[in-house]
Coordinates of N, CA and C in Angstrom, one line a residue:
X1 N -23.0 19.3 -120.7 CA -23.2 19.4 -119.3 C -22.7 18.2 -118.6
X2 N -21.8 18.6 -117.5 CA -21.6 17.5 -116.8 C -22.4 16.7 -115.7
X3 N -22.4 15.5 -115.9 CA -23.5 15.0 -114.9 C -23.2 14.7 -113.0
X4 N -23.4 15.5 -112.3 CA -23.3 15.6 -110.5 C -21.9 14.5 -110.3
X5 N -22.0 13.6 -110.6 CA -21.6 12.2 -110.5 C -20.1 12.0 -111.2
X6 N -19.6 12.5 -112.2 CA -18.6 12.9 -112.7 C -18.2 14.0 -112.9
X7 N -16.8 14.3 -112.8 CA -16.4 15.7 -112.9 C -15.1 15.8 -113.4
X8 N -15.4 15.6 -115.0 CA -13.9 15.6 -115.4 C -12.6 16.5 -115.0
X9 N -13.1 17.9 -114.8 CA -12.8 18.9 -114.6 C -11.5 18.5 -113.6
X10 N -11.7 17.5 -112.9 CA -10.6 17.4 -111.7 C -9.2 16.9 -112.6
X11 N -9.3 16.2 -113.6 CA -8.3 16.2 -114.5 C -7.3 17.5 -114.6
X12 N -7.8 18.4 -115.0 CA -6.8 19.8 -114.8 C -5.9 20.1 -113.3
X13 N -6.9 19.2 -112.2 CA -5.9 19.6 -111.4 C -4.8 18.4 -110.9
X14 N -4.5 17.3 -111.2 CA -3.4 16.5 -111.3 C -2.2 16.8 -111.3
X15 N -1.7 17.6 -112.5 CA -0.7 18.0 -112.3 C -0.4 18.8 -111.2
X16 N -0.5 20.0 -110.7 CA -0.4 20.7 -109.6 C -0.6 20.1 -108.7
X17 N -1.0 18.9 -108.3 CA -1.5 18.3 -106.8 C -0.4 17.7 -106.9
X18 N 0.2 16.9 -108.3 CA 1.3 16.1 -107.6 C 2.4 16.9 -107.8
X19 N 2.7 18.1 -108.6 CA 3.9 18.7 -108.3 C 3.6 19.6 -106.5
X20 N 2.4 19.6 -106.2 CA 2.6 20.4 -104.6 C 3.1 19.0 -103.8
X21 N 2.6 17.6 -104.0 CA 2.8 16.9 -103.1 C 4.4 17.0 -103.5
X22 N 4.9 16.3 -104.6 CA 7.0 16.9 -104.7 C 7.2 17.9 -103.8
X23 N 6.6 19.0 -103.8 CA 7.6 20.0 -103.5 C 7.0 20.2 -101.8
X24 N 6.1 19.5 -101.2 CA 6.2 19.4 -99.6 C 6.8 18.3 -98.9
X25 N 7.1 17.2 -100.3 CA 8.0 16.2 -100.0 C 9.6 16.9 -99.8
X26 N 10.2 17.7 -101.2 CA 11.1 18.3 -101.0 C 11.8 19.0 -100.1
X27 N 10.7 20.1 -99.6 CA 11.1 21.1 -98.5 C 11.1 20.1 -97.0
X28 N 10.6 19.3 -97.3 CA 10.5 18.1 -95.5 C 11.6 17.8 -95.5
X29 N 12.0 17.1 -96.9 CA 13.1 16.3 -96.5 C 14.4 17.2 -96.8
X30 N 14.5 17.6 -97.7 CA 16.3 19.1 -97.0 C 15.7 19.5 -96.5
X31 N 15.3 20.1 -95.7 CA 14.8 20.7 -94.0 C 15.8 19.3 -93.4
X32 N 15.1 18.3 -92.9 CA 15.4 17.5 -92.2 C 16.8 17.0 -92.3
X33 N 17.1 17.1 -93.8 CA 18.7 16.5 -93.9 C 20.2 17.8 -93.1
X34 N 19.4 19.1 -93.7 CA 20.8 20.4 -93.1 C 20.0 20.8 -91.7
X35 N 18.7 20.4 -90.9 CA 18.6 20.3 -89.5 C 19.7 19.6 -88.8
X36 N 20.0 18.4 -89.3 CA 21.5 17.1 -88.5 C 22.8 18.2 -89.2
X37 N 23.1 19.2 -89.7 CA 24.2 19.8 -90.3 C 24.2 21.2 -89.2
X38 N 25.2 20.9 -88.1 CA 25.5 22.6 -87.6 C 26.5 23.4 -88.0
X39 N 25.7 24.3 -88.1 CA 25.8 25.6 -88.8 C 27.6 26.0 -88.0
X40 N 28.9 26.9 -89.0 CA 29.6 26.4 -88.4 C 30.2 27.9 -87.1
X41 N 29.2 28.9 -87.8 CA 28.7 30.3 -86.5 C 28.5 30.1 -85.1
X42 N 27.8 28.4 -84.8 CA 27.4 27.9 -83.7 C 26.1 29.2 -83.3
X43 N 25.7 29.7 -84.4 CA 24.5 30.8 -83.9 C 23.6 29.5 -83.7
X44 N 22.7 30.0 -82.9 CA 20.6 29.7 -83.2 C 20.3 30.3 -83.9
X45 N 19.2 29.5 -84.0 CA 18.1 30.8 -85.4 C 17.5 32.1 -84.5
X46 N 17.5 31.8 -83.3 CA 17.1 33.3 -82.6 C 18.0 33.9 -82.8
X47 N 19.4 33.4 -82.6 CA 20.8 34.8 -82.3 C 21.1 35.1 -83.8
X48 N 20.9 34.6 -84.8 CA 20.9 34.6 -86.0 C 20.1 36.1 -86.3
X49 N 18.4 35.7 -86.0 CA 17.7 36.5 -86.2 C 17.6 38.1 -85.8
X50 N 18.8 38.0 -84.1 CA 18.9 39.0 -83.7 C 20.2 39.3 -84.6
X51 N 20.5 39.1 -84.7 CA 22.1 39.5 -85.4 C 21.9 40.0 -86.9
X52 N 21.2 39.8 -87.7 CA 20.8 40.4 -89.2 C 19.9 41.8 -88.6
X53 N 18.7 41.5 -88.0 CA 18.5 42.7 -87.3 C 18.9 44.0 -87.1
X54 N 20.2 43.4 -86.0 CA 20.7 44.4 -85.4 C 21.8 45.5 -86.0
X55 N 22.6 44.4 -87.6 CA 23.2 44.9 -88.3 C 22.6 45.7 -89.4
X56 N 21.5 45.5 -89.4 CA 20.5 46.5 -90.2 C 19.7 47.7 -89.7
X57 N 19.6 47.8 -88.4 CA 19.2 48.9 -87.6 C 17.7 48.9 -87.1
X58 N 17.0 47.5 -87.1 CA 16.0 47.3 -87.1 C 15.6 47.1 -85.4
X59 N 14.8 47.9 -85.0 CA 14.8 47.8 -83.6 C 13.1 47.3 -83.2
X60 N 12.5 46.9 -82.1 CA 11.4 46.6 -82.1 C 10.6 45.8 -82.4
X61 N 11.6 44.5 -82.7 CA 10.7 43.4 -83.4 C 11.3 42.5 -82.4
X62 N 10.1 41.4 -81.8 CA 10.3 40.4 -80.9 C 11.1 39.3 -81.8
X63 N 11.3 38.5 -81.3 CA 11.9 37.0 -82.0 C 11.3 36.0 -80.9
X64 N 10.1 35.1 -81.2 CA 9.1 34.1 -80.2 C 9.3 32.6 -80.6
X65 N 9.6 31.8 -79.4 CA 9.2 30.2 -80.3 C 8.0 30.0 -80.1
X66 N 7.6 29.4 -81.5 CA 6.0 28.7 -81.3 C 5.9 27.4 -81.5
X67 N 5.2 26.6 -81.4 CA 5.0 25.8 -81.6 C 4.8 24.8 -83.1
X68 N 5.3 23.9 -83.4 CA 4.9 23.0 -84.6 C 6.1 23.3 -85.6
X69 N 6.5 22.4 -86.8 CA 7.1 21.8 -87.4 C 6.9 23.3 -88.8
X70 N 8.4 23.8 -89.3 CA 8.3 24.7 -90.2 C 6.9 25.6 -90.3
X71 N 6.5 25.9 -88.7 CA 5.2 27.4 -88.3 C 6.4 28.3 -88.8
X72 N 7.3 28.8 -88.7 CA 8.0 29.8 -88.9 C 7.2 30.8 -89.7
X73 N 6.6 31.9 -88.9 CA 6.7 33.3 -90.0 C 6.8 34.6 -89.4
X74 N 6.6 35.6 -90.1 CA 6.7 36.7 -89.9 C 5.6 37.9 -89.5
X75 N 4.7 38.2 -88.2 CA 3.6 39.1 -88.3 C 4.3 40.0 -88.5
X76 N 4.1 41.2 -89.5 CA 4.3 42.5 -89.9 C 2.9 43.5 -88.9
X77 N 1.6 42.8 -88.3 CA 1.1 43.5 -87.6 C 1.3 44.1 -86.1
X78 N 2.0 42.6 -85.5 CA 2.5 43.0 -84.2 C 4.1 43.2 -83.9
X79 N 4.9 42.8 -85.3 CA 6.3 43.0 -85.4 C 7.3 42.0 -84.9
X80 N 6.2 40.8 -84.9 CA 6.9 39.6 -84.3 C 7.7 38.5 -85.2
X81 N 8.4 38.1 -85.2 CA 9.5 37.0 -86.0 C 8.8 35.6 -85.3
X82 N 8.3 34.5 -85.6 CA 7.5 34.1 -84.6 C 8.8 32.5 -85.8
X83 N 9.5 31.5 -84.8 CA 10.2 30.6 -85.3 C 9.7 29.6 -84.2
X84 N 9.8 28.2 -85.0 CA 9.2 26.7 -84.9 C 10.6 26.6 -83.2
X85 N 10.0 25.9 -82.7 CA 10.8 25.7 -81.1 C 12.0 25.1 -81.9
X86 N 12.4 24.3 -82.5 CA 13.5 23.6 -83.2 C 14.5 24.3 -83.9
X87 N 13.9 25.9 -84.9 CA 14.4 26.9 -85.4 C 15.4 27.7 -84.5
X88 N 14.4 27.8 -83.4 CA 14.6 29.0 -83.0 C 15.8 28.8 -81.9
X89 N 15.5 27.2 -81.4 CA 16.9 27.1 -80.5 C 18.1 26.2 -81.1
X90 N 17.5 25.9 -82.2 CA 18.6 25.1 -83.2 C 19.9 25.5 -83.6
X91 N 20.8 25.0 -83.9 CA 21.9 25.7 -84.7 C 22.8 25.4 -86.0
X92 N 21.5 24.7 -86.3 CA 21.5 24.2 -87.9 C 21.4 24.8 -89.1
X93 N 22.1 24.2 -90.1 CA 21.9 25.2 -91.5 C 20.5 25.7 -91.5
X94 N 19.7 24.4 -91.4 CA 18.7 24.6 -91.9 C 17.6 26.0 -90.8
X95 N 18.1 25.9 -89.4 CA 17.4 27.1 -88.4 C 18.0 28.3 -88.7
X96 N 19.2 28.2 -89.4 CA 19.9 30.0 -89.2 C 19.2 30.1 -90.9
X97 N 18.9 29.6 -91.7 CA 18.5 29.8 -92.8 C 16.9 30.0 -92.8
X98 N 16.4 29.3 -92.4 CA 14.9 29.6 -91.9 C 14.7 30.8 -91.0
X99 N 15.3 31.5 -90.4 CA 15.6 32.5 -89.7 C 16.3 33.8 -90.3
X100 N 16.8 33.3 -90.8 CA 17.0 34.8 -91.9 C 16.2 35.0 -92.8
X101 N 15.6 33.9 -93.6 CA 13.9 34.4 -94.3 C 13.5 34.8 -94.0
X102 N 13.1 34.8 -92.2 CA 12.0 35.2 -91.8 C 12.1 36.9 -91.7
X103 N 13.8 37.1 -91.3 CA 13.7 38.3 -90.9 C 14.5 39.0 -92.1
X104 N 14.6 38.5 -93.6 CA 14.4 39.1 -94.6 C 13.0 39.8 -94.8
X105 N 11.5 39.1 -94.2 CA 10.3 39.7 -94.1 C 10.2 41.3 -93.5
X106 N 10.7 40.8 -92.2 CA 11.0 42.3 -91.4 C 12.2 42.9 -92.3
X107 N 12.8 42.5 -93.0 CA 13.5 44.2 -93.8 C 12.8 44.8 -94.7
X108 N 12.1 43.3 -95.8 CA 11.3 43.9 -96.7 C 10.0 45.4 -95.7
X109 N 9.7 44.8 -94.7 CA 8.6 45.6 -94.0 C 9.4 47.0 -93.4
X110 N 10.7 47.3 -93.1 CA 11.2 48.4 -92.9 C 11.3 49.3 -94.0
X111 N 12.0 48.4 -95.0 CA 12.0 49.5 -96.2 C 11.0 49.6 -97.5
X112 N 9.8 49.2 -96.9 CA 8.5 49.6 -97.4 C 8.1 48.4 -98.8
X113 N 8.8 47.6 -98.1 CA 8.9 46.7 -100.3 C 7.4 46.4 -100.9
X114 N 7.0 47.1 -101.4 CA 5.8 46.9 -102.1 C 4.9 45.7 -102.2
X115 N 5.2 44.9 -102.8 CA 4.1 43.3 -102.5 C 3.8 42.8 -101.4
X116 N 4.4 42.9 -99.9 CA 4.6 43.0 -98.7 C 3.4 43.5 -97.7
X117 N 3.5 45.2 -98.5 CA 2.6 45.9 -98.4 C 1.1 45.6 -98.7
X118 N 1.2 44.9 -100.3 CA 0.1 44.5 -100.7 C -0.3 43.2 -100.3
X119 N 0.0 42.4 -100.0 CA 0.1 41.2 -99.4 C -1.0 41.4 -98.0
X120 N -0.3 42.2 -97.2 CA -0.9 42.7 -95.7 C -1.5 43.0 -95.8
X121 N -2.2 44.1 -96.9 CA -3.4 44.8 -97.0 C -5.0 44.0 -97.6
X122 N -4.1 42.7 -98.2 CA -5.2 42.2 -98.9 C -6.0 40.9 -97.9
X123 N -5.2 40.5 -96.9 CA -4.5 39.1 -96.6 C -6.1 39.4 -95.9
X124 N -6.7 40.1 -95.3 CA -8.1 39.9 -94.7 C -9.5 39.5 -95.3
X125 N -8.8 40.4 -96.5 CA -10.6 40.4 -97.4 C -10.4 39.3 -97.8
X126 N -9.1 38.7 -98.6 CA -8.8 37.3 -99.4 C -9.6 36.5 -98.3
X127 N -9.0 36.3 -97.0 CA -9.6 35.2 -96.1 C -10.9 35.1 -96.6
X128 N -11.9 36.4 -96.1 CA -13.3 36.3 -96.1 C -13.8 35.9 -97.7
X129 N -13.0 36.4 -98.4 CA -13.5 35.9 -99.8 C -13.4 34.7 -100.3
X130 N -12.6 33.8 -99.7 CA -12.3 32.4 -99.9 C -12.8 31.5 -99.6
X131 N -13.4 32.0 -97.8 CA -14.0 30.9 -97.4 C -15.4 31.1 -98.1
X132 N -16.2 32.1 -98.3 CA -17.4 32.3 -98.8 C -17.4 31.7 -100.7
X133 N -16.2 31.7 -101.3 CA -16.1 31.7 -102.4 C -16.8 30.4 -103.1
X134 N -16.2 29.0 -102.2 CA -17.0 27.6 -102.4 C -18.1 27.4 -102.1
X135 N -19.1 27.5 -100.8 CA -20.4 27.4 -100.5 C -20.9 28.8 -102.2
X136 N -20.5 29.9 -102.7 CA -21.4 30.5 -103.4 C -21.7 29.8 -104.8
X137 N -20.2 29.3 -105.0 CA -20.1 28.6 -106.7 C -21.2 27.1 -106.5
X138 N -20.6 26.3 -105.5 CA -21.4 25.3 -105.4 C -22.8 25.1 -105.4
X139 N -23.6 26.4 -104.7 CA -25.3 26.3 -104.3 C -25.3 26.7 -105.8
X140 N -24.9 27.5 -106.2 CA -25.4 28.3 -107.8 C -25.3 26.9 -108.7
X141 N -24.2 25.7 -108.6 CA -24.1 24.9 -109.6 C -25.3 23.7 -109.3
X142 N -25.6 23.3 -108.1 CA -26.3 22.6 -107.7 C -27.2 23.2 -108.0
X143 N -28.0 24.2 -107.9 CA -29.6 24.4 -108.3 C -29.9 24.6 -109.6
X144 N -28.8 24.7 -110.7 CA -28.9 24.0 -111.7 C -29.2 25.7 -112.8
X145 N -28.9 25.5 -113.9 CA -29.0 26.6 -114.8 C -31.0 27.5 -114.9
X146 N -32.0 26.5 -114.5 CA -33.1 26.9 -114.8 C -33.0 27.8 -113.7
X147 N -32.7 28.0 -112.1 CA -32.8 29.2 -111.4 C -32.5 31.0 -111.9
X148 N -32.5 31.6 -111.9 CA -32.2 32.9 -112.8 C -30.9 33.3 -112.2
X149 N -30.6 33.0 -110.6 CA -29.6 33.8 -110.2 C -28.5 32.9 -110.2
X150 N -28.8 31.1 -110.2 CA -27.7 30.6 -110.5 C -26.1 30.7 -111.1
X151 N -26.3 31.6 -112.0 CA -25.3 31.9 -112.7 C -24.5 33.0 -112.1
X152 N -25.2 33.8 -111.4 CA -24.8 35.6 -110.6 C -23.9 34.5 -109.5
X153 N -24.8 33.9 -108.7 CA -23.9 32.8 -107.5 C -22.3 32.3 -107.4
X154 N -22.5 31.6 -109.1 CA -21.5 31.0 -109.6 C -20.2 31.9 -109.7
X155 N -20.4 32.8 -110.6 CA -19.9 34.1 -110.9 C -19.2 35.0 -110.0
X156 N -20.1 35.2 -108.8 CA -19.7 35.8 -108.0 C -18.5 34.7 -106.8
X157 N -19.0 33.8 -106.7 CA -17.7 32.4 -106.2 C -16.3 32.1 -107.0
X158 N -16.4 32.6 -108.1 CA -15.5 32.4 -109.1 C -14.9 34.2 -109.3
X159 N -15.3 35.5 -109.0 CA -14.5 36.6 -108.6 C -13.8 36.1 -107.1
X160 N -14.5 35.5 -106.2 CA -14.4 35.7 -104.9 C -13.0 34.9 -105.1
X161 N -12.8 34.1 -105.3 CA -11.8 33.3 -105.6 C -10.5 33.0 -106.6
X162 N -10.8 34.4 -107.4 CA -9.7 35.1 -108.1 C -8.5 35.8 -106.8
X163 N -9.2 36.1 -106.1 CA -8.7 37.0 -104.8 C -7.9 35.8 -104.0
X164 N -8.0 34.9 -104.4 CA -7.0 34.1 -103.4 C -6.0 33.9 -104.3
X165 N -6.2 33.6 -106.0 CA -5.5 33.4 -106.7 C -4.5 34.8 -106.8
X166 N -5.5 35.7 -106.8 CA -3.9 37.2 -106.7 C -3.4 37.0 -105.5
X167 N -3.9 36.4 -104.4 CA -3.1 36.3 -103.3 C -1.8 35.5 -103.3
X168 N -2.1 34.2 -104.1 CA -1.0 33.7 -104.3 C 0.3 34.3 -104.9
X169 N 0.0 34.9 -106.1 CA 0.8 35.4 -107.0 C 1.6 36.5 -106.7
X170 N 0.8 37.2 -105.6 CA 1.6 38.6 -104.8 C 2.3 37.9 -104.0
X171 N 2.1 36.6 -103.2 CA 3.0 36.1 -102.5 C 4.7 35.4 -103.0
X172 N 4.6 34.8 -104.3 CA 5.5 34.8 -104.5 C 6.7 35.7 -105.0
X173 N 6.3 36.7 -105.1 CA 7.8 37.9 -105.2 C 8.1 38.1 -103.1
X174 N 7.4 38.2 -102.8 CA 7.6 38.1 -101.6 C 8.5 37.7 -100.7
X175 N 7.9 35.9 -101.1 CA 8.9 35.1 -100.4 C 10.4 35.0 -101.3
X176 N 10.3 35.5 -102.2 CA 11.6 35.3 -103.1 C 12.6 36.1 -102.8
X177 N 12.1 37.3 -102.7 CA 13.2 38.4 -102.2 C 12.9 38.2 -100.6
X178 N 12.5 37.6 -100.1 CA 12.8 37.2 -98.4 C 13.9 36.4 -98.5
X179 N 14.3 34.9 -99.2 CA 15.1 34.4 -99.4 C 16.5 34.8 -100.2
X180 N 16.6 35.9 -100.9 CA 17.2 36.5 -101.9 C 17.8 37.2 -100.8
X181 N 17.5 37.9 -100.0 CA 18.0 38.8 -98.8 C 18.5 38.4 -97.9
X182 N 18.0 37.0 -97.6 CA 18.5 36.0 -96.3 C 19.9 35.3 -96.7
X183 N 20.0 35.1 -98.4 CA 21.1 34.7 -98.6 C 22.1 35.5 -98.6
X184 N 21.9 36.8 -99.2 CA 22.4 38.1 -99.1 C 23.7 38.4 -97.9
X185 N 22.8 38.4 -96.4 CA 22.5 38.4 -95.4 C 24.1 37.6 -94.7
X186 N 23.1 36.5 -95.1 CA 24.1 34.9 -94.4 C 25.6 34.9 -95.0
X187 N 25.6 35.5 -96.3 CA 26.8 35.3 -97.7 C 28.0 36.8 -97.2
X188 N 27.7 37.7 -97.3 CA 28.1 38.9 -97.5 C 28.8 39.1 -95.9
X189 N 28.4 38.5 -94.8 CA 28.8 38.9 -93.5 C 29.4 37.5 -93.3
X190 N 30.1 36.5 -93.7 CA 30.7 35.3 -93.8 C 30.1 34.8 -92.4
X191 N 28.2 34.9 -92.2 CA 28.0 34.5 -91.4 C 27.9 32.8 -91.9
X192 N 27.5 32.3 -93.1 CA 28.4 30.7 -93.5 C 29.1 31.0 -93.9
X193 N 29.6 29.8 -93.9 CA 31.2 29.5 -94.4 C 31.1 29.3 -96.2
X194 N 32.0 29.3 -96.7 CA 31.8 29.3 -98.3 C 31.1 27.6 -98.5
X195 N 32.2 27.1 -97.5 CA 31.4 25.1 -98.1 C 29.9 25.5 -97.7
X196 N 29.4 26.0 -96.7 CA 27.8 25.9 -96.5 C 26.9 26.9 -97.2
X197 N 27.6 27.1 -98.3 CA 26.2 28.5 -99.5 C 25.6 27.7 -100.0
X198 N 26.0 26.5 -100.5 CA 25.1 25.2 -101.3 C 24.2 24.9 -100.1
X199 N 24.5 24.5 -99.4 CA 22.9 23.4 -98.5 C 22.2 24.8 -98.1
X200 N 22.8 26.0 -97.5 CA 22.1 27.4 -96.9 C 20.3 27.2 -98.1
X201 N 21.4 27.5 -100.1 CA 20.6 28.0 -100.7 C 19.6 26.7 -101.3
X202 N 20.0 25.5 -100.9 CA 19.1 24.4 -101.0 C 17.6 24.3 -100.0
X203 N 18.3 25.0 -98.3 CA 17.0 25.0 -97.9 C 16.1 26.2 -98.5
X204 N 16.5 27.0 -98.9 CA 15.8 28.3 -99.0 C 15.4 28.1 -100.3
X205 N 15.9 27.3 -101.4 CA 14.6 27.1 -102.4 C 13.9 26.3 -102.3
X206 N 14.2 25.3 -101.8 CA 13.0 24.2 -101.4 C 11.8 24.8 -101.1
X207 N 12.2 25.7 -99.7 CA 11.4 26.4 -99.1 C 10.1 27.1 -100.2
X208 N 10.6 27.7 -100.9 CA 10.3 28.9 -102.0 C 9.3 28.0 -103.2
X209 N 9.9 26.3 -103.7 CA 9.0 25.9 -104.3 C 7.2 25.5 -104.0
X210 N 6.9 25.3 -102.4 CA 5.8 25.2 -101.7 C 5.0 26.4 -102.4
X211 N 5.6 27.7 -102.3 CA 4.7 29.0 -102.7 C 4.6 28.6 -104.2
X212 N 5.1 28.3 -104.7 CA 5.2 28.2 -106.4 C 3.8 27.0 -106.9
X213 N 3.8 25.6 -105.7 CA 2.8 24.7 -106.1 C 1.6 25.5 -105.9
X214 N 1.2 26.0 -105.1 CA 0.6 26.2 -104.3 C 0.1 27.6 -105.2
X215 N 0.6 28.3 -106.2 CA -0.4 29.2 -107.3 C -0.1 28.9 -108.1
X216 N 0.2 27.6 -108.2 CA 0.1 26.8 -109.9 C -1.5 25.9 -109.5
X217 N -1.7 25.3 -108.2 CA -3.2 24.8 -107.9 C -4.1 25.5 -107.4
X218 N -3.9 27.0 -107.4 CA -4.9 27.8 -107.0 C -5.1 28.3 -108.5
X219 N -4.1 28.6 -109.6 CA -4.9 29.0 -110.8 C -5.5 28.1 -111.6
X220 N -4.8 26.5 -111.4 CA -5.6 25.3 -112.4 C -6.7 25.4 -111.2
X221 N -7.1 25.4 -110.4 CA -8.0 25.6 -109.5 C -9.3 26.6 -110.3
X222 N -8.9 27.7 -110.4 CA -10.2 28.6 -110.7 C -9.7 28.6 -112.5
X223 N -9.3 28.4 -113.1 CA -9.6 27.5 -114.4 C -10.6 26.1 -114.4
X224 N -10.6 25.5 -113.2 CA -11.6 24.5 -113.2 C -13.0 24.9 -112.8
X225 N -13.3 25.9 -112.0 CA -14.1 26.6 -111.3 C -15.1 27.1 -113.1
X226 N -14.2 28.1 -113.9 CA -14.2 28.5 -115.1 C -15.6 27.5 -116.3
X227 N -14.1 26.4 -116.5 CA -15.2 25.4 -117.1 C -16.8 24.5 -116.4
X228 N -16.1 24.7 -115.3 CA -18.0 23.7 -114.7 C -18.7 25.0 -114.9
X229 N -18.5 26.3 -114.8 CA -18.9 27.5 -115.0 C -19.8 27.5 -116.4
X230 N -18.8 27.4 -117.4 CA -19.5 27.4 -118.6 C -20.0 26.2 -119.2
X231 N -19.6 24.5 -118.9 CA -20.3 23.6 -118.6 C -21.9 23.7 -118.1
X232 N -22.6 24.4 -117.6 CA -23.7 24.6 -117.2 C -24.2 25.2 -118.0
X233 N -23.9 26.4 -118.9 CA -24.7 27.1 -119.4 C -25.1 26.2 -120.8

């Protein structure tokens, strides 16, 4: 049993904290480097976004700026393309490429692509099961193995939290074939130029490694959850 006061357990998650910190270092900085590189279309990421759209027959979907630094995404509920003020009136590798991800999202969502679907459908309960998932594992661990339900607590914090971990994992086919389609997209309609397929598919994996840290520390995450789990009994 581990004692309150130490918790070796956080050892397992080292690795994935510093590979997520790499890879939000990564995507900052190529973001920032092909943002100073204009795109040689002279598109924005809006006219971008309408222009993949429009050559795919997708009608009904806004394109909005919002606010804040790589916000870029895609609501599949209200059908909005929602791009960072920088993206969206930018005319950088890096905006017409972040702009075609986004509205790779809206193709996957026209022609039904399965994880998309499931992603959407889960994306509510996951919330509620997440935030509840910590306060349940923690009070069960804290009151210590002699309570009877201590263990049901724990148990139940540690399913609740599986659900973020599928969340992750359905997310990455996701974003993959969003970027897979964007390059597609960008390549196939000599909307870049051949010299720009290198930096295009540089931001778009960067991009793509964030989802990758990010269910590599959500499963060493509930692998840690696991052992203080059975550390108690």
């Amino acid at each position: 049993m581990f004692p309150f006061f130490y918790d070796p357990t956080f050892i397992l998650m080292l690795p994935a904290l510093a590979f997520a910190m790499w890879a939000q270092w990564r995507v900052k900085s190529t973001y920032e480097e092909y943002s100073r590189v204009r795109a040689s279309n002279g598109l924005t990421g809006r006219d971008m976004a309408r222009q993949i759209m429009m050559r795919n027959g997708v009608s009904g979907v806004e394109v909005e700026a919002v606010d804040g630094v790589l916000s870029d995404h895609y609501d599949p509920r209200t059908r909005t393309v929602r791009l960072s003020s920088a993206n969206y009136a930018g005319d950088s590798i890096s905006s017409i490429a972040v702009a075609a991800h986004e509205v790779g999202h809206v193709l996957q969502h026209q022609q039904g692509y399965v994880p998309l679907a499931i992603r959407s459908g889960i994306t509510p309960v996951v919330s509620i099961a997440t935030a509840a998932a910590w306060p349940l594992f923690f009070i069960g661990l804290l009151i210590g193995p002699r309570v009877p339900f201590s263990h049901m607590l724990m148990d139940l914090g540690i399913v609740f939290f599986a659900g973020a971990v599928l969340f992750h994992l359905v997310t990455l086919p996701v974003e993959f074939d969003a970027s897979k389609r964007a390059l597609a997209e960008l390549t196939s309609t000599g909307a870049v130029m051949p010299q720009e397929v290198a930096a295009t598919k540089k931001v778009l994996d960067a991009a793509a490694l964030t989802y990758v840290a990010a269910a590599a520390v959500a499963a060493l995450q509930l692998v840690r959850l696991l052992v203080l789990r059975n550390s108690r009994r």
